[in-house]
Coordinates of C-alpha atoms in Angstrom, one line a residue:
Chain A
M1 CA 89.7 74.4 104.2
K2 CA 92.1 75.7 107.5
I3 CA 92.0 79.0 108.4
I4 CA 94.8 80.3 111.0
V5 CA 93.8 83.6 112.2
L6 CA 96.8 85.5 114.0
V7 CA 95.0 87.4 117.0
K8 CA 96.7 90.0 119.2
E9 CA 96.1 91.1 123.2
V10 CA 97.0 94.6 123.0
P11 CA 96.4 97.9 125.5
D12 CA 93.0 99.4 125.6
T13 CA 93.8 102.4 123.4
Y14 CA 91.2 104.1 125.4
T15 CA 93.4 104.1 128.0
E16 CA 96.6 105.3 128.8
R17 CA 99.5 103.2 127.4
K18 CA 102.7 102.2 129.2
L19 CA 106.0 101.1 128.6
D20 CA 108.0 100.2 131.8
L21 CA 111.0 102.6 131.4
E22 CA 113.8 100.2 132.9
T23 CA 113.1 96.9 130.9
G24 CA 111.5 99.0 127.8
L25 CA 108.9 96.1 128.1
A26 CA 105.2 96.9 127.9
D27 CA 103.4 98.0 131.1
R28 CA 100.4 95.3 131.0
A29 CA 99.0 96.2 134.5
A30 CA 98.9 99.7 133.8
S31 CA 96.0 99.5 131.1
E32 CA 93.1 97.8 130.7
A33 CA 93.9 93.9 127.9
V34 CA 91.6 93.8 125.3
L35 CA 91.3 91.9 121.7
D36 CA 92.9 94.1 119.2
E37 CA 90.0 95.6 117.0
I38 CA 92.0 94.2 113.8
S39 CA 92.2 90.8 115.1
E40 CA 88.5 90.7 115.3
R41 CA 88.2 92.1 112.3
A42 CA 90.4 89.3 110.6
L43 CA 88.4 86.8 112.6
E44 CA 84.9 87.5 111.4
V45 CA 86.3 87.2 107.7
A46 CA 87.6 83.9 108.4
L47 CA 83.9 83.5 110.4
S48 CA 81.7 85.0 107.2
F49 CA 83.5 82.7 105.1
A50 CA 82.9 79.2 107.5
D51 CA 79.1 80.5 107.8
S52 CA 78.4 79.0 104.5
N53 CA 81.4 76.6 103.7
D54 CA 83.0 74.2 105.1
A55 CA 86.3 75.7 107.4
E56 CA 88.4 74.8 110.3
I57 CA 89.1 78.2 112.4
V58 CA 92.3 78.4 114.5
V59 CA 92.7 81.1 116.2
L60 CA 97.1 81.7 117.0
S61 CA 98.3 83.7 119.8
M62 CA 101.7 84.9 121.1
A63 CA 101.3 86.6 124.3
P64 CA 101.9 86.2 128.2
E65 CA 100.2 83.3 129.9
S66 CA 97.7 86.0 131.4
A67 CA 96.1 86.6 127.9
A68 CA 94.5 83.1 127.8
A69 CA 91.0 84.9 128.9
T70 CA 91.5 87.6 125.7
I71 CA 92.3 84.4 123.1
R72 CA 89.0 82.3 124.8
K73 CA 86.7 85.9 123.1
A74 CA 88.2 84.2 120.1
L75 CA 86.7 81.2 120.3
A76 CA 83.5 82.7 122.3
M77 CA 83.1 84.8 118.6
G78 CA 83.0 81.4 116.6
A79 CA 86.6 80.0 116.2
S80 CA 87.2 76.4 116.4
S81 CA 90.4 75.8 118.5
A82 CA 93.2 78.3 120.1
V83 CA 96.7 77.8 120.3
H84 CA 98.5 80.0 122.8
V85 CA 102.1 80.4 122.4
A86 CA 102.7 81.3 126.3
D87 CA 106.5 81.1 127.2
P88 CA 108.2 83.8 129.9
A89 CA 111.7 83.8 127.2
V90 CA 109.4 85.5 124.2
A91 CA 108.8 88.8 126.3
G92 CA 110.9 91.7 124.6
A93 CA 111.3 89.1 121.4
D94 CA 112.0 91.2 118.5
L95 CA 110.0 90.9 115.1
G96 CA 112.9 88.3 113.7
L97 CA 112.2 86.0 116.9
T98 CA 108.4 86.7 116.6
A99 CA 108.2 86.1 113.1
R100 CA 110.1 82.6 113.6
I101 CA 107.8 81.7 116.7
L102 CA 104.9 82.2 115.0
A103 CA 105.7 80.6 111.6
A104 CA 106.9 77.2 113.2
A105 CA 103.4 77.6 115.2
I106 CA 101.8 77.5 112.2
R107 CA 103.5 75.0 110.6
R108 CA 103.0 72.7 113.3
T109 CA 98.7 73.2 113.4
G110 CA 99.1 73.3 109.3
F111 CA 97.1 75.3 107.3
D112 CA 95.5 76.6 104.0
L113 CA 95.1 80.0 104.9
V114 CA 96.6 82.9 107.6
I115 CA 94.8 85.7 108.0
T116 CA 96.2 88.7 110.1
G117 CA 95.2 92.0 110.3
N118 CA 97.5 94.6 108.6
L119 CA 98.4 96.4 111.6
S120 CA 98.4 96.0 115.2
T121 CA 97.4 99.2 117.6
D122 CA 100.2 98.8 120.1
G123 CA 103.5 98.0 117.5
N124 CA 101.8 99.2 114.4
G125 CA 104.5 97.5 112.7
G126 CA 103.1 96.2 109.8
V127 CA 106.1 93.8 108.9
L128 CA 104.6 90.4 110.5
P129 CA 102.4 89.5 107.5
A130 CA 105.5 89.6 105.0
M131 CA 107.7 87.9 107.1
L132 CA 105.7 85.1 107.8
A133 CA 104.7 84.9 104.0
E134 CA 108.8 84.6 103.3
L135 CA 109.6 82.1 105.9
L136 CA 106.3 79.8 105.6
D137 CA 107.6 80.1 101.7
V138 CA 103.8 81.2 100.7
P139 CA 102.3 84.2 98.5
N140 CA 101.5 87.5 100.9
A141 CA 98.5 89.2 99.9
T142 CA 98.2 92.2 102.4
A143 CA 96.2 95.4 103.0
L144 CA 93.2 93.8 101.6
S145 CA 90.1 95.7 101.7
S146 CA 87.8 92.9 100.1
V147 CA 88.3 89.7 100.1
K148 CA 87.3 86.6 97.8
F149 CA 87.3 83.0 98.5
T150 CA 87.7 80.4 95.7
A151 CA 88.3 76.6 96.0
D152 CA 92.5 76.8 95.6
A153 CA 92.9 81.0 95.7
V154 CA 92.4 84.2 97.9
S155 CA 91.5 87.4 96.1
G156 CA 91.0 90.8 96.8
T157 CA 90.9 94.8 96.8
R158 CA 94.5 96.2 98.2
N159 CA 94.4 99.9 98.5
T160 CA 97.8 101.4 98.3
D161 CA 99.0 105.0 99.1
D162 CA 98.3 105.5 95.4
S163 CA 96.1 102.7 93.6
T164 CA 93.6 100.3 94.5
M165 CA 95.1 96.7 92.8
R166 CA 93.0 93.5 92.1
I167 CA 95.7 90.7 94.2
S168 CA 94.9 86.9 93.8
A169 CA 97.4 84.5 95.6
K170 CA 97.1 80.4 95.2
L171 CA 96.7 78.4 98.8
P172 CA 98.5 78.5 100.5
A173 CA 99.1 81.9 101.6
V174 CA 98.9 84.9 104.1
I175 CA 96.6 87.5 103.5
S176 CA 96.1 90.7 105.8
I177 CA 92.9 93.0 106.2
T178 CA 92.5 96.3 106.9
E179 CA 89.9 98.0 109.0
A180 CA 87.5 98.6 105.8
L181 CA 86.6 95.3 106.8
P182 CA 83.1 94.8 109.0
A183 CA 84.1 94.4 112.8
G184 CA 83.7 91.1 114.7
R185 CA 80.4 89.7 115.7
F186 CA 79.6 89.7 119.3
P187 CA 79.9 86.3 121.1
N188 CA 76.6 85.4 122.6
F189 CA 75.7 83.4 125.6
K190 CA 76.1 80.3 123.2
G191 CA 79.3 80.9 122.1
I192 CA 80.8 81.7 125.5
M193 CA 79.0 78.6 127.1
A194 CA 80.9 76.8 123.6
A195 CA 84.3 78.1 123.9
K196 CA 84.9 76.4 127.4
K197 CA 85.1 73.4 125.5
K198 CA 86.7 73.9 123.0
P199 CA 90.3 72.9 122.1
F200 CA 92.6 75.5 123.9
E201 CA 96.7 74.5 123.5
T202 CA 99.4 76.3 125.1
L203 CA 102.9 75.9 123.3
S204 CA 105.9 76.7 124.5
L205 CA 109.4 77.5 122.7
A206 CA 111.1 74.0 123.4
D207 CA 107.4 72.6 122.0
L208 CA 107.8 74.6 118.8
G209 CA 112.1 73.6 118.7
I210 CA 112.9 77.5 119.1
E211 CA 116.2 79.0 121.6
P212 CA 115.3 82.4 121.9
N213 CA 118.4 83.0 123.1
D214 CA 120.3 82.0 119.8
F215 CA 123.0 85.2 119.3
S216 CA 123.8 84.0 115.9
V217 CA 120.8 85.1 114.6
A218 CA 120.8 89.0 114.0
M219 CA 118.5 91.0 116.6
S220 CA 117.2 94.1 117.0
I221 CA 117.5 95.3 120.2
M222 CA 116.0 98.2 122.5
T223 CA 119.0 100.9 123.0
A224 CA 117.5 103.8 124.6
I225 CA 114.0 104.8 125.8
A226 CA 112.5 107.8 127.1
E227 CA 109.0 108.9 128.2
K228 CA 108.5 112.1 126.2
P229 CA 107.3 114.9 128.2
L230 CA 103.8 115.2 128.1
R231 CA 102.8 118.3 125.4
T232 CA 101.5 121.1 127.3
A233 CA 98.0 122.7 127.2
G234 CA 99.0 126.3 125.4
V235 CA 97.0 129.7 125.5
K236 CA 93.1 129.0 125.2
I237 CA 90.7 131.8 124.9
T238 CA 86.9 132.0 124.3
D239 CA 85.9 133.6 121.8
Q240 CA 84.6 137.3 122.1
G241 CA 83.8 138.0 118.3
D242 CA 87.3 138.0 117.4
G243 CA 88.9 134.5 117.4
G244 CA 89.5 133.7 113.7
T245 CA 91.5 137.2 114.5
K246 CA 93.4 135.9 117.2
I247 CA 94.0 132.9 115.2
A248 CA 95.7 134.8 112.7
E249 CA 97.8 136.5 115.0
Y250 CA 99.1 133.3 116.2
L251 CA 99.7 132.0 112.9
I252 CA 101.5 135.6 111.9
E253 CA 103.6 135.7 115.3
N254 CA 104.5 132.5 114.8
R255 CA 106.1 132.2 111.1
L256 CA 103.3 129.8 110.0
V257 CA 101.6 131.2 107.4
Chain B
M1 CA 132.1 95.0 89.9
P2 CA 132.9 98.9 90.8
D3 CA 133.9 99.4 94.8
Y4 CA 131.3 100.6 97.1
P5 CA 131.7 103.0 100.0
A6 CA 132.4 101.0 102.9
D7 CA 129.8 103.3 104.9
S8 CA 127.1 102.0 102.2
I9 CA 123.6 103.2 103.2
L10 CA 120.9 101.1 100.6
V11 CA 117.9 103.3 99.8
L12 CA 114.4 101.3 97.9
L13 CA 113.2 104.0 95.4
E14 CA 109.6 103.5 95.8
T15 CA 108.0 104.4 92.5
S16 CA 104.0 105.3 91.9
S17 CA 102.0 102.7 89.5
T18 CA 103.1 105.3 86.5
G19 CA 106.9 105.2 87.3
E20 CA 107.4 108.7 89.1
L21 CA 109.9 108.6 92.1
V22 CA 106.8 108.8 95.3
S23 CA 107.5 112.0 97.5
S24 CA 108.8 109.7 100.5
A25 CA 112.3 109.1 98.3
P26 CA 114.0 112.9 99.3
G27 CA 113.3 112.0 103.0
L28 CA 114.7 108.5 102.4
L29 CA 117.6 109.9 100.7
G30 CA 117.9 112.9 103.7
A31 CA 118.2 110.4 106.1
A32 CA 120.6 107.9 104.2
S33 CA 123.1 110.6 103.9
L34 CA 123.0 111.3 107.8
I35 CA 124.4 108.1 108.2
G36 CA 126.5 107.1 105.2
T37 CA 126.5 107.1 101.5
P38 CA 123.5 107.0 99.8
I39 CA 123.2 103.7 97.3
A40 CA 119.3 104.4 95.6
L41 CA 118.0 101.2 94.1
A42 CA 115.3 101.7 91.4
V43 CA 113.6 98.2 90.2
I44 CA 111.8 100.4 87.5
A45 CA 110.4 98.7 83.4
P46 CA 113.4 98.8 81.1
G47 CA 114.3 102.2 79.7
Q48 CA 112.5 104.3 82.3
A49 CA 115.7 104.0 85.0
Q50 CA 117.6 107.1 83.7
A51 CA 114.4 109.3 84.3
L52 CA 114.8 107.8 87.7
A53 CA 118.3 108.1 88.5
E54 CA 118.4 111.7 87.6
Q55 CA 115.7 112.5 90.2
A56 CA 117.3 110.4 92.9
A57 CA 120.2 112.1 92.0
A58 CA 118.9 115.3 92.7
S59 CA 117.5 114.3 95.8
G60 CA 121.4 113.2 97.1
A61 CA 121.9 109.5 95.6
E62 CA 125.3 108.7 95.1
R63 CA 125.0 105.7 92.9
V64 CA 121.8 104.5 91.4
L65 CA 121.7 100.7 90.9
A66 CA 119.0 100.0 88.4
V67 CA 116.8 96.4 88.2
D68 CA 115.6 96.4 84.9
T69 CA 111.8 94.2 85.3
N70 CA 108.3 94.0 83.7
S71 CA 107.5 91.6 86.6
T72 CA 106.9 94.1 89.2
Q73 CA 103.3 95.0 87.3
S74 CA 102.5 91.3 87.7
Q75 CA 103.9 90.1 90.7
L76 CA 103.6 91.7 94.4
T77 CA 106.5 92.4 96.4
I78 CA 108.9 89.2 95.6
P79 CA 110.9 90.8 92.1
Y80 CA 111.5 94.1 94.7
V81 CA 113.0 91.5 97.8
D82 CA 114.6 89.8 94.4
A83 CA 116.3 93.1 93.6
V84 CA 117.2 94.2 97.5
V85 CA 118.3 90.9 98.0
A86 CA 121.0 91.3 95.0
A87 CA 121.6 95.2 96.0
A88 CA 122.3 94.0 99.7
A89 CA 124.6 91.1 98.1
A90 CA 126.3 94.0 95.6
I91 CA 127.7 96.3 97.9
A92 CA 127.2 95.2 101.7
P93 CA 125.1 98.2 103.2
A94 CA 125.1 99.0 106.8
A95 CA 121.3 99.4 106.8
V96 CA 118.6 99.0 104.3
L97 CA 115.8 101.7 104.3
V98 CA 112.6 101.5 102.8
S99 CA 109.4 103.9 103.0
N100 CA 107.2 102.6 105.5
S101 CA 104.4 102.4 103.5
I102 CA 102.0 99.1 102.3
D103 CA 104.5 97.9 100.0
G104 CA 107.6 99.0 101.3
R105 CA 106.5 97.2 104.8
D106 CA 106.1 94.0 102.6
I107 CA 109.4 94.4 101.1
A108 CA 111.2 95.1 104.0
G109 CA 109.6 92.2 106.1
R110 CA 110.3 89.4 103.4
F111 CA 113.6 91.0 102.9
A112 CA 114.3 91.0 106.1
A113 CA 112.9 87.3 106.9
R114 CA 114.8 86.2 104.0
T115 CA 118.6 87.2 104.9
G116 CA 117.7 86.8 108.3
A117 CA 118.3 90.8 109.1
A118 CA 117.4 92.7 111.9
I119 CA 114.5 95.2 111.2
A120 CA 113.1 98.3 113.0
V121 CA 110.1 99.4 111.8
D122 CA 108.3 103.0 111.4
A123 CA 111.4 104.8 112.4
V124 CA 110.9 108.6 112.6
G125 CA 114.5 109.2 112.7
V126 CA 118.1 107.2 111.8
S127 CA 122.0 108.0 113.2
R128 CA 124.8 106.7 114.1
D129 CA 126.9 105.8 116.8
D130 CA 130.3 103.8 117.6
E131 CA 128.5 100.3 117.2
G132 CA 127.0 101.0 114.0
I133 CA 122.7 102.2 112.8
V134 CA 120.6 103.5 115.1
A135 CA 116.7 103.7 114.7
H136 CA 114.8 106.2 116.8
H137 CA 111.5 105.3 117.1
S138 CA 107.9 107.3 118.5
V139 CA 105.7 104.8 120.0
Y140 CA 102.7 104.7 121.5
G141 CA 101.2 107.9 119.8
G142 CA 104.0 109.5 120.7
A143 CA 104.1 108.9 124.4
Y144 CA 107.7 108.0 124.3
N145 CA 111.0 107.8 122.5
V146 CA 112.6 104.3 121.7
D147 CA 116.1 103.6 120.2
S148 CA 116.7 100.3 118.6
A149 CA 120.1 99.0 116.5
A150 CA 120.8 95.2 115.1
T151 CA 122.9 93.4 117.3
F152 CA 125.1 92.3 114.4
G153 CA 124.6 92.7 110.5
P154 CA 122.5 95.6 108.5
L155 CA 119.8 97.4 110.1
V156 CA 116.6 97.0 107.9
V157 CA 114.8 100.4 108.5
T158 CA 111.1 101.3 107.2
V159 CA 111.4 105.1 108.0
R160 CA 107.7 107.0 108.6
Q161 CA 106.7 108.9 105.1
G162 CA 107.0 112.7 106.0
A163 CA 109.1 112.3 109.3
I164 CA 112.6 113.1 108.0
E165 CA 113.3 116.6 107.5
A166 CA 116.8 116.2 106.1
R167 CA 117.5 116.7 102.3
A168 CA 120.7 115.7 100.8
A169 CA 122.8 117.3 98.3
A170 CA 121.8 117.0 94.5
R171 CA 125.1 114.5 93.6
P172 CA 126.3 113.5 90.0
V173 CA 123.8 111.0 88.0
A174 CA 125.6 107.8 88.2
L175 CA 123.6 105.0 87.2
E176 CA 125.0 101.1 86.9
Q177 CA 123.1 98.1 85.6
L178 CA 122.3 95.0 88.3
E179 CA 121.1 91.7 87.5
A180 CA 118.8 90.3 90.2
Q181 CA 118.6 86.3 90.4
A182 CA 114.7 85.7 90.4
S183 CA 114.1 83.7 93.6
G184 CA 111.1 81.9 91.9
A185 CA 109.1 82.4 95.3
A186 CA 105.7 82.1 95.4
S187 CA 103.8 85.2 94.8
A188 CA 100.7 87.3 94.8
T189 CA 99.8 88.2 91.6
I190 CA 98.6 91.6 90.9
D191 CA 95.2 91.2 88.0
S192 CA 94.9 95.2 87.7
V193 CA 95.9 98.4 89.2
E194 CA 93.9 101.8 89.0
A195 CA 95.9 104.6 89.8
V196 CA 93.8 106.5 92.5
A197 CA 92.8 109.5 90.8
E198 CA 94.6 112.9 92.3
T199 CA 90.8 114.8 92.6
S200 CA 92.5 118.1 93.6
S201 CA 95.7 119.7 93.5
R202 CA 96.0 120.1 97.4
P203 CA 98.9 118.6 98.9
E204 CA 99.4 114.8 100.2
L205 CA 98.1 114.5 103.6
R206 CA 101.0 112.0 104.4
G207 CA 104.4 113.9 104.9
A208 CA 102.1 117.6 104.6
T209 CA 104.0 120.4 106.4
R210 CA 100.7 122.0 106.9
V211 CA 97.4 119.8 107.4
V212 CA 93.6 121.5 108.7
S213 CA 91.6 118.6 109.6
G214 CA 87.7 118.7 110.3
G215 CA 85.6 116.5 113.0
R216 CA 82.0 115.8 113.7
G217 CA 81.4 119.2 115.2
L218 CA 81.3 120.1 111.0
G219 CA 78.0 118.8 111.4
S220 CA 77.4 117.7 107.4
A221 CA 79.6 117.0 105.0
E222 CA 78.0 120.2 102.8
K223 CA 79.7 122.0 106.0
F224 CA 82.7 120.1 105.5
A225 CA 83.4 122.3 102.6
L226 CA 84.6 125.4 105.7
V227 CA 87.7 122.9 106.4
E228 CA 88.6 122.5 102.5
D229 CA 88.2 126.6 102.6
L230 CA 90.7 127.0 105.1
A231 CA 92.9 124.2 104.4
D232 CA 93.2 126.0 100.3
A233 CA 93.8 129.5 102.4
L234 CA 96.6 128.1 103.8
G235 CA 97.8 125.6 101.0
A236 CA 97.4 122.7 103.6
A237 CA 96.3 119.2 103.5
I238 CA 93.0 118.3 104.5
G239 CA 92.7 115.9 107.5
A240 CA 89.6 114.1 109.4
S241 CA 88.8 112.6 112.6
R242 CA 87.7 108.9 112.4
A243 CA 84.2 110.4 113.5
A244 CA 84.0 112.5 110.7
V245 CA 85.2 109.8 108.4
D246 CA 82.3 107.3 109.9
A247 CA 79.8 110.3 109.3
G248 CA 80.6 110.4 105.8
Y249 CA 81.8 113.6 105.9
I250 CA 85.0 113.0 104.0
P251 CA 86.8 110.1 102.9
A252 CA 88.7 107.1 105.1
N253 CA 91.9 108.2 103.1
H254 CA 91.7 111.4 105.1
Q255 CA 91.8 109.9 108.4
V256 CA 93.8 111.1 110.8
G257 CA 95.1 108.7 113.8
Q258 CA 96.0 105.5 115.0
T259 CA 94.1 103.8 112.4
G260 CA 94.5 106.5 109.8
V261 CA 97.4 108.7 108.8
S262 CA 100.3 110.1 111.2
V263 CA 101.1 113.0 110.7
S264 CA 104.0 115.7 112.1
P265 CA 103.7 118.6 110.5
Q266 CA 104.8 122.5 111.4
L267 CA 100.9 123.4 111.5
Y268 CA 97.9 121.0 112.5
I269 CA 94.4 123.2 112.7
A270 CA 91.8 120.9 114.4
L271 CA 88.1 122.0 113.5
G272 CA 85.3 120.7 115.9
I273 CA 87.6 118.1 116.4
S274 CA 87.2 116.8 120.3
G275 CA 90.7 114.9 120.6
A276 CA 89.9 111.4 121.2
I277 CA 93.3 109.8 122.4
Q278 CA 93.3 107.9 118.9
H279 CA 93.1 111.0 117.1
R280 CA 96.0 112.5 119.1
A281 CA 97.9 109.4 119.2
G282 CA 98.8 110.4 115.3
M283 CA 98.9 114.5 115.3
Q284 CA 100.5 115.0 118.3
S285 CA 103.9 115.4 116.9
A286 CA 103.3 117.8 115.5
K287 CA 105.0 121.1 115.8
N288 CA 102.2 123.8 116.3
I289 CA 98.6 122.6 117.4
V290 CA 95.6 125.3 116.9
A291 CA 91.8 123.3 117.6
V292 CA 88.7 125.3 117.2
N293 CA 85.8 123.8 119.4
K294 CA 82.7 124.7 121.1
D295 CA 83.5 122.3 124.3
P296 CA 86.0 124.0 126.5
D297 CA 86.5 120.9 128.0
A298 CA 87.3 119.1 124.8
P299 CA 90.9 116.8 125.3
I300 CA 92.1 118.8 122.5
F301 CA 93.3 121.7 124.4
E302 CA 94.8 119.5 126.5
V303 CA 97.9 119.4 123.3
A304 CA 96.8 122.6 121.6
D305 CA 99.5 125.8 121.4
F306 CA 96.3 127.8 120.7
G307 CA 93.0 126.7 121.2
V308 CA 89.7 129.0 120.7
V309 CA 86.5 128.0 122.4
G310 CA 83.6 128.8 120.2
D311 CA 81.7 128.1 117.0
V312 CA 83.9 126.8 113.9
F313 CA 81.3 128.4 111.6
T314 CA 81.7 132.1 113.0
V315 CA 85.8 131.5 114.3
V316 CA 86.9 130.5 110.8
P317 CA 85.6 132.6 108.5
Q318 CA 87.1 135.3 110.4
L319 CA 90.6 133.8 109.9
I320 CA 90.0 132.9 106.4
S321 CA 89.0 136.2 105.7
E322 CA 91.5 137.7 107.5
L323 CA 94.5 135.6 105.8
A324 CA 92.8 137.1 102.5
E325 CA 93.7 140.5 104.3
R326 CA 96.8 139.4 104.9
K327 CA 97.7 138.1 101.1
R328 CA 96.4 141.3 99.5

């Protein structure tokens, strides 16, 4: 089975994350870049399947050239090879263009199953898995909190806001997984050494036959950006035996009860 | 084919597994009424459209298009996408509004990809300017406000649940049937559905106007009951930090934060929560934040409007009895 796992480099949420107010793009220098935790979990689903089955795992990422080291971590964890779409023209790509680029790279690589995280920690969009499934003309099985493989299908539990479903999809398919699934394994020394020799393909948009500035395609564009004034701390008191009363007074004063 | 207003906004009505309109619908219709004429789409089992149309009209739907189908019970996503495609073709909307729920995101994503429409996700508001529809976003945990718009064509918008305060005035019920051609696109199969049993009469966390959250500082699952007591005294929903969820005090669907639910209530009370950046990302857009924590240096105090450095087990019971006193 050939599994493509989508991985994403994101700004570390433990540090301050910034957007450039001129360009509206993520300020990648402002915070440390890490492999998104949900990407690691998606990779872990593939790796644990490959532990006892015959599977080729390709990690795919669309990111600036500087993200190569982050993508290599996925190889050190155990993926077989990596495909990195790195092209200056993808900076600021909207979801539609991103989906078209990734779908083209997935088609080019070939797949039985695509695994993604349900939501990235930076964009928080959560629509890409379904967009990819549509463009690839395969089923989407999203937000899985458990995953089971059979020879020609994948199944799992899907928790929506008000129900728990059991769903299944014939392969090829696109699935997305939630953080209910196990965290990614740590790369060991052997894995880190082996990662250096694994195939690592870097692609441009020309390689994929994608024209990024095709204005006949509808795009979503950023029209304004502003930094929100930081929330300032209000009153802080130390409990002198009347802390609860003081909160009650605050709530009443502000008509919150 | 009836005429539709030029400023039609297509709103996909989401229903629960039992066929009821979900709580995000009035907000979606309210948002649509700010930018045009709300036309609702119900994708529902035959015979149920009338009841749903009445609920939607009460929340401001000018018209309700109903696609009768049983296939949503066995096929994931695709029947909805096919219905939205048919409705969009019929009314040529300026925007398509869908709830930013797990199902809504899938439907919006596939619809945008299929029709080549621009998509804006997790909007906290919508407006209209000279050039069309604008979606407003709050990104990086609320640190930035960003606007987005389509270069041309309809903008597909997934709207964050509970983010829209606007409500549209009730309209007379106007229900029309719509035929949706099945695309035949490959879909996942729904093998079984179990409604998540509502275990309490407490408000739902998503979209709640008041939230009381507890963290690791509560110390145990038994003592977490204090959070529930205060929530009940205030008629609030119950939230939790990831630490409290990881420690097993409360199920994961109560987790507030980057990887849980984002809330924007009128009142957010954080009990024994240190306020890691991931937690703050999910709650700092609350109108009023109250925090109680033993540690005077806890980062939660940086965003709290009213903070009490103290022991939750003495402060909160006192607060509860004060509230009870006031009610009498």
